[in-house]
């Protein structure tokens, strides 16, 4: 295939890949990310990879609020219409958490009863509590507790437990960081590499697996 044809084909494929991104996402691609991913075989995958992992903001919404994503919660409210009015629950929250809207008496309506429908109202930021898993709630739910897996407390405790000696724990179990923070120990390690290596192995070992 001629070189100019290959170049045109490549540019067309890149254009198609970029076009396959959602409109909002494509417009938000930073120039430096675009340039970085321009030659990638998977343009969309490259852009998404550069976005990184979303920041954890909290695991519980205020009472009577449902999680909407991106650290935002929305109040769950009831809207009432006459029987047969054709209104529906908001699908984002319908059938989730403990959200319910009952009926209420309305002597002025034809049927004498108004039917309640779940709707979304005011916005509030997500909150943090130690009583629920440290992950954001699922969309439409109040907290991560509602979909927590059995044994989540033990799993989180194990994940957060330092896998090294208490001496290295403040340095995230990094032997070199420990030495940099302790010049005297660093000088000793440089003068005694063999003994220092044995000490490194001892301090970086998981105390619960020895």
CSV table of C-alpha atoms in Angstrom, one decimal:
chain,number,residue,atom,x,y,z
A,1,UNK,CA,0.0,0.0,0.0
A,2,UNK,CA,1.4,3.4,-0.9
A,3,UNK,CA,2.6,5.6,2.0
A,4,UNK,CA,0.2,8.4,1.3
A,5,UNK,CA,-2.7,5.9,1.2
A,6,UNK,CA,-1.6,4.5,4.6
A,7,UNK,CA,-1.5,7.9,6.1
A,8,UNK,CA,-4.9,8.8,4.9
A,9,UNK,CA,-6.3,5.5,6.1
A,10,UNK,CA,-4.7,6.0,9.6
A,11,UNK,CA,-6.2,9.6,9.9
A,12,UNK,CA,-9.6,8.3,8.9
A,13,UNK,CA,-9.5,5.6,11.5
A,14,UNK,CA,-8.3,8.1,14.2
A,15,UNK,CA,-11.2,10.4,13.2
A,16,UNK,CA,-13.7,7.6,13.5
A,17,UNK,CA,-12.3,6.6,16.9
A,18,UNK,CA,-12.5,10.1,18.2
A,19,UNK,CA,-16.0,10.5,16.8
A,20,UNK,CA,-17.1,7.3,18.7
A,21,UNK,CA,-16.5,9.1,22.0
A,22,UNK,CA,-19.6,10.6,23.6
A,23,UNK,CA,-20.1,14.2,22.5
A,24,UNK,CA,-19.4,15.6,26.0
A,25,UNK,CA,-16.3,13.5,26.5
A,26,UNK,CA,-14.9,14.3,23.1
A,27,UNK,CA,-15.2,18.0,23.8
A,28,UNK,CA,-13.5,17.6,27.1
A,29,UNK,CA,-10.4,15.8,25.9
A,30,UNK,CA,-7.4,18.0,26.9
A,31,UNK,CA,-5.0,18.9,24.0
A,32,UNK,CA,-2.1,17.2,25.6
A,33,UNK,CA,-4.1,14.0,26.1
A,34,UNK,CA,-5.4,14.2,22.5
A,35,UNK,CA,-1.8,14.6,21.2
A,36,UNK,CA,-0.6,11.7,23.4
A,37,UNK,CA,-3.3,9.4,22.2
A,38,UNK,CA,-3.3,10.4,18.5
A,39,UNK,CA,-1.0,7.6,17.5
A,40,UNK,CA,-2.5,5.0,19.8
A,41,UNK,CA,-4.1,2.0,18.2
A,42,UNK,CA,-7.1,2.5,20.6
A,43,UNK,CA,-7.7,6.2,20.7
A,44,UNK,CA,-10.8,5.9,22.9
A,45,UNK,CA,-9.2,3.5,25.3
A,46,UNK,CA,-6.1,5.7,25.6
A,47,UNK,CA,-8.2,8.8,26.4
A,48,UNK,CA,-10.2,6.8,29.0
A,49,UNK,CA,-6.9,5.5,30.5
A,50,UNK,CA,-5.5,9.0,30.9
A,51,UNK,CA,-8.6,10.0,32.9
A,52,UNK,CA,-7.5,7.7,35.7
A,53,UNK,CA,-9.6,6.4,38.6
A,54,UNK,CA,-12.4,8.7,39.8
A,55,UNK,CA,-11.7,10.4,43.2
A,56,UNK,CA,-13.4,8.8,46.1
A,57,UNK,CA,-15.6,11.4,47.8
A,58,UNK,CA,-17.8,9.6,50.2
A,59,UNK,CA,-20.0,6.6,50.9
A,60,UNK,CA,-23.3,7.8,52.3
A,61,UNK,CA,-25.9,10.5,51.3
A,62,UNK,CA,-27.9,12.5,53.8
A,63,UNK,CA,-31.2,11.0,55.0
A,64,UNK,CA,-33.8,10.8,52.2
A,65,UNK,CA,-31.1,11.5,49.5
A,66,UNK,CA,-30.0,9.2,46.7
A,67,UNK,CA,-26.6,9.0,45.2
A,68,UNK,CA,-26.3,10.4,41.6
A,69,UNK,CA,-22.5,10.0,41.0
A,70,UNK,CA,-19.6,12.4,41.0
A,71,UNK,CA,-20.0,13.1,44.7
A,72,UNK,CA,-23.6,14.4,44.4
A,73,UNK,CA,-26.8,13.2,46.1
A,74,UNK,CA,-30.3,14.3,45.3
A,75,UNK,CA,-33.3,14.4,47.6
A,76,UNK,CA,-36.0,11.8,47.0
A,77,UNK,CA,-39.4,13.4,47.1
A,78,UNK,CA,-43.0,12.4,46.4
A,79,UNK,CA,-45.1,13.9,43.7
A,80,UNK,CA,-48.8,13.3,43.8
A,81,UNK,CA,-51.3,13.0,41.0
A,82,UNK,CA,-54.8,11.7,40.6
A,83,UNK,CA,-55.3,8.0,39.9
A,84,UNK,CA,-54.8,7.4,36.2
A,85,UNK,CA,-52.9,10.6,35.8
A,86,UNK,CA,-50.1,8.9,33.9
A,87,UNK,CA,-47.2,10.0,36.1
A,88,UNK,CA,-44.3,7.5,36.8
A,89,UNK,CA,-41.5,7.0,39.3
A,90,UNK,CA,-38.1,8.4,38.4
A,91,UNK,CA,-36.3,5.3,36.9
A,92,UNK,CA,-33.0,6.2,38.6
A,93,UNK,CA,-34.5,5.6,42.1
A,94,UNK,CA,-37.5,3.3,41.4
A,95,UNK,CA,-37.2,0.0,43.2
A,96,UNK,CA,-34.0,0.9,45.1
A,97,UNK,CA,-33.1,1.5,48.7
A,98,UNK,CA,-36.2,2.2,50.9
A,99,UNK,CA,-37.7,4.8,48.6
A,100,UNK,CA,-41.5,4.7,48.7
A,101,UNK,CA,-44.4,6.9,48.1
A,102,UNK,CA,-47.8,5.9,49.3
A,103,UNK,CA,-51.2,7.2,48.3
A,104,UNK,CA,-53.0,10.1,50.0
A,105,UNK,CA,-56.6,11.1,50.3
A,106,UNK,CA,-57.7,14.0,48.3
A,107,UNK,CA,-61.4,14.7,48.6
A,108,UNK,CA,-61.2,17.2,45.7
A,109,UNK,CA,-60.0,14.6,43.2
A,110,UNK,CA,-62.3,12.5,41.1
A,111,UNK,CA,-61.2,9.2,42.7
A,112,UNK,CA,-60.7,10.7,46.2
A,113,UNK,CA,-57.1,9.5,46.2
A,114,UNK,CA,-53.8,10.8,44.8
A,115,UNK,CA,-51.0,8.4,43.9
A,116,UNK,CA,-47.5,9.1,45.0
A,117,UNK,CA,-44.5,9.0,42.6
A,118,UNK,CA,-40.8,9.1,43.4
A,119,UNK,CA,-39.0,12.2,42.1
A,120,UNK,CA,-35.7,13.9,42.6
A,121,UNK,CA,-35.3,17.3,44.3
A,122,UNK,CA,-32.5,19.3,45.9
A,123,UNK,CA,-28.8,18.4,45.5
A,124,UNK,CA,-26.4,17.8,48.4
A,125,UNK,CA,-22.8,16.5,48.6
A,126,UNK,CA,-22.1,12.9,49.6
A,127,UNK,CA,-20.8,12.2,53.1
A,128,UNK,CA,-18.4,9.9,54.8
A,129,UNK,CA,-19.1,7.4,57.5
A,130,UNK,CA,-17.1,4.6,59.0
A,131,UNK,CA,-20.3,2.5,59.3
A,132,UNK,CA,-20.3,1.7,55.5
A,133,UNK,CA,-17.7,0.3,53.0
A,134,UNK,CA,-15.3,2.9,51.7
A,135,UNK,CA,-16.7,3.0,48.2
A,136,UNK,CA,-19.2,5.3,46.7
A,137,UNK,CA,-22.9,4.2,46.8
A,138,UNK,CA,-24.4,2.7,43.7
A,139,UNK,CA,-26.5,5.1,41.7
A,140,UNK,CA,-30.0,5.6,43.1
A,141,UNK,CA,-29.1,4.2,46.5
A,142,UNK,CA,-28.5,6.1,49.8
A,143,UNK,CA,-25.2,4.4,50.9
A,144,UNK,CA,-22.7,1.8,50.2
A,145,UNK,CA,-24.0,-0.2,53.2
A,146,UNK,CA,-27.1,-1.2,51.1
A,147,UNK,CA,-25.1,-3.2,48.7
A,148,UNK,CA,-22.2,-4.2,50.9
A,149,UNK,CA,-20.7,-7.7,50.6
A,150,UNK,CA,-20.6,-9.9,53.7
A,151,UNK,CA,-17.3,-9.5,55.6
A,152,UNK,CA,-16.5,-6.1,54.2
A,153,UNK,CA,-15.2,-4.8,57.5
A,154,UNK,CA,-12.6,-7.6,57.8
A,155,UNK,CA,-11.7,-7.1,54.2
A,156,UNK,CA,-11.1,-3.3,54.6
A,157,UNK,CA,-9.2,-3.9,57.8
A,158,UNK,CA,-6.9,-6.3,56.0
A,159,UNK,CA,-6.4,-4.0,53.1
A,160,UNK,CA,-5.5,-1.1,55.4
A,161,UNK,CA,-3.2,-3.1,57.7
A,162,UNK,CA,0.5,-2.3,57.2
A,163,UNK,CA,2.2,-5.3,55.6
A,164,UNK,CA,5.5,-4.6,57.3
A,165,UNK,CA,7.0,-3.8,60.7
A,166,UNK,CA,5.7,-0.9,62.8
A,167,UNK,CA,9.0,0.9,62.2
A,168,UNK,CA,8.4,1.0,58.5
A,169,UNK,CA,4.6,1.5,58.6
A,170,UNK,CA,4.8,5.4,58.7
A,171,UNK,CA,6.8,5.2,55.4
A,172,UNK,CA,4.3,2.9,53.7
A,173,UNK,CA,6.7,0.0,54.1
A,174,UNK,CA,9.3,1.7,51.9
A,175,UNK,CA,12.8,0.8,53.2
A,176,UNK,CA,14.5,3.6,51.2
A,177,UNK,CA,12.1,6.2,52.5
A,178,UNK,CA,12.8,5.0,56.0
A,179,UNK,CA,16.5,5.4,55.4
A,180,UNK,CA,16.1,8.9,53.9
A,181,UNK,CA,14.2,10.0,57.0
A,182,UNK,CA,16.9,8.5,59.3
A,183,UNK,CA,20.3,9.6,58.3
A,184,UNK,CA,22.1,7.7,61.0
A,185,UNK,CA,20.4,4.4,59.9
A,186,UNK,CA,21.2,5.3,56.3
A,187,UNK,CA,24.9,5.7,57.1
A,188,UNK,CA,24.9,2.4,58.9
A,189,UNK,CA,23.2,0.7,56.0
A,190,UNK,CA,25.8,2.1,53.5
A,191,UNK,CA,28.7,0.9,55.7
A,192,UNK,CA,27.2,-2.5,56.4
A,193,UNK,CA,25.3,-3.6,53.2
A,194,UNK,CA,25.1,-7.2,54.2
A,195,UNK,CA,23.6,-6.6,57.6
A,196,UNK,CA,21.4,-3.8,56.1
A,197,UNK,CA,19.9,-6.2,53.6
A,198,UNK,CA,19.0,-8.7,56.4
A,199,UNK,CA,17.4,-5.8,58.3
A,200,UNK,CA,15.5,-4.7,55.2
A,201,UNK,CA,14.1,-8.2,54.8
A,202,UNK,CA,13.1,-8.4,58.4
A,203,UNK,CA,11.4,-5.0,58.5
A,204,UNK,CA,9.6,-5.3,55.2
A,205,UNK,CA,8.2,-8.8,56.0
A,206,UNK,CA,4.5,-9.1,56.8
A,207,UNK,CA,4.4,-9.8,60.6
A,208,UNK,CA,1.3,-11.9,60.3
A,209,UNK,CA,2.8,-14.2,57.7
A,210,UNK,CA,6.0,-15.1,59.4
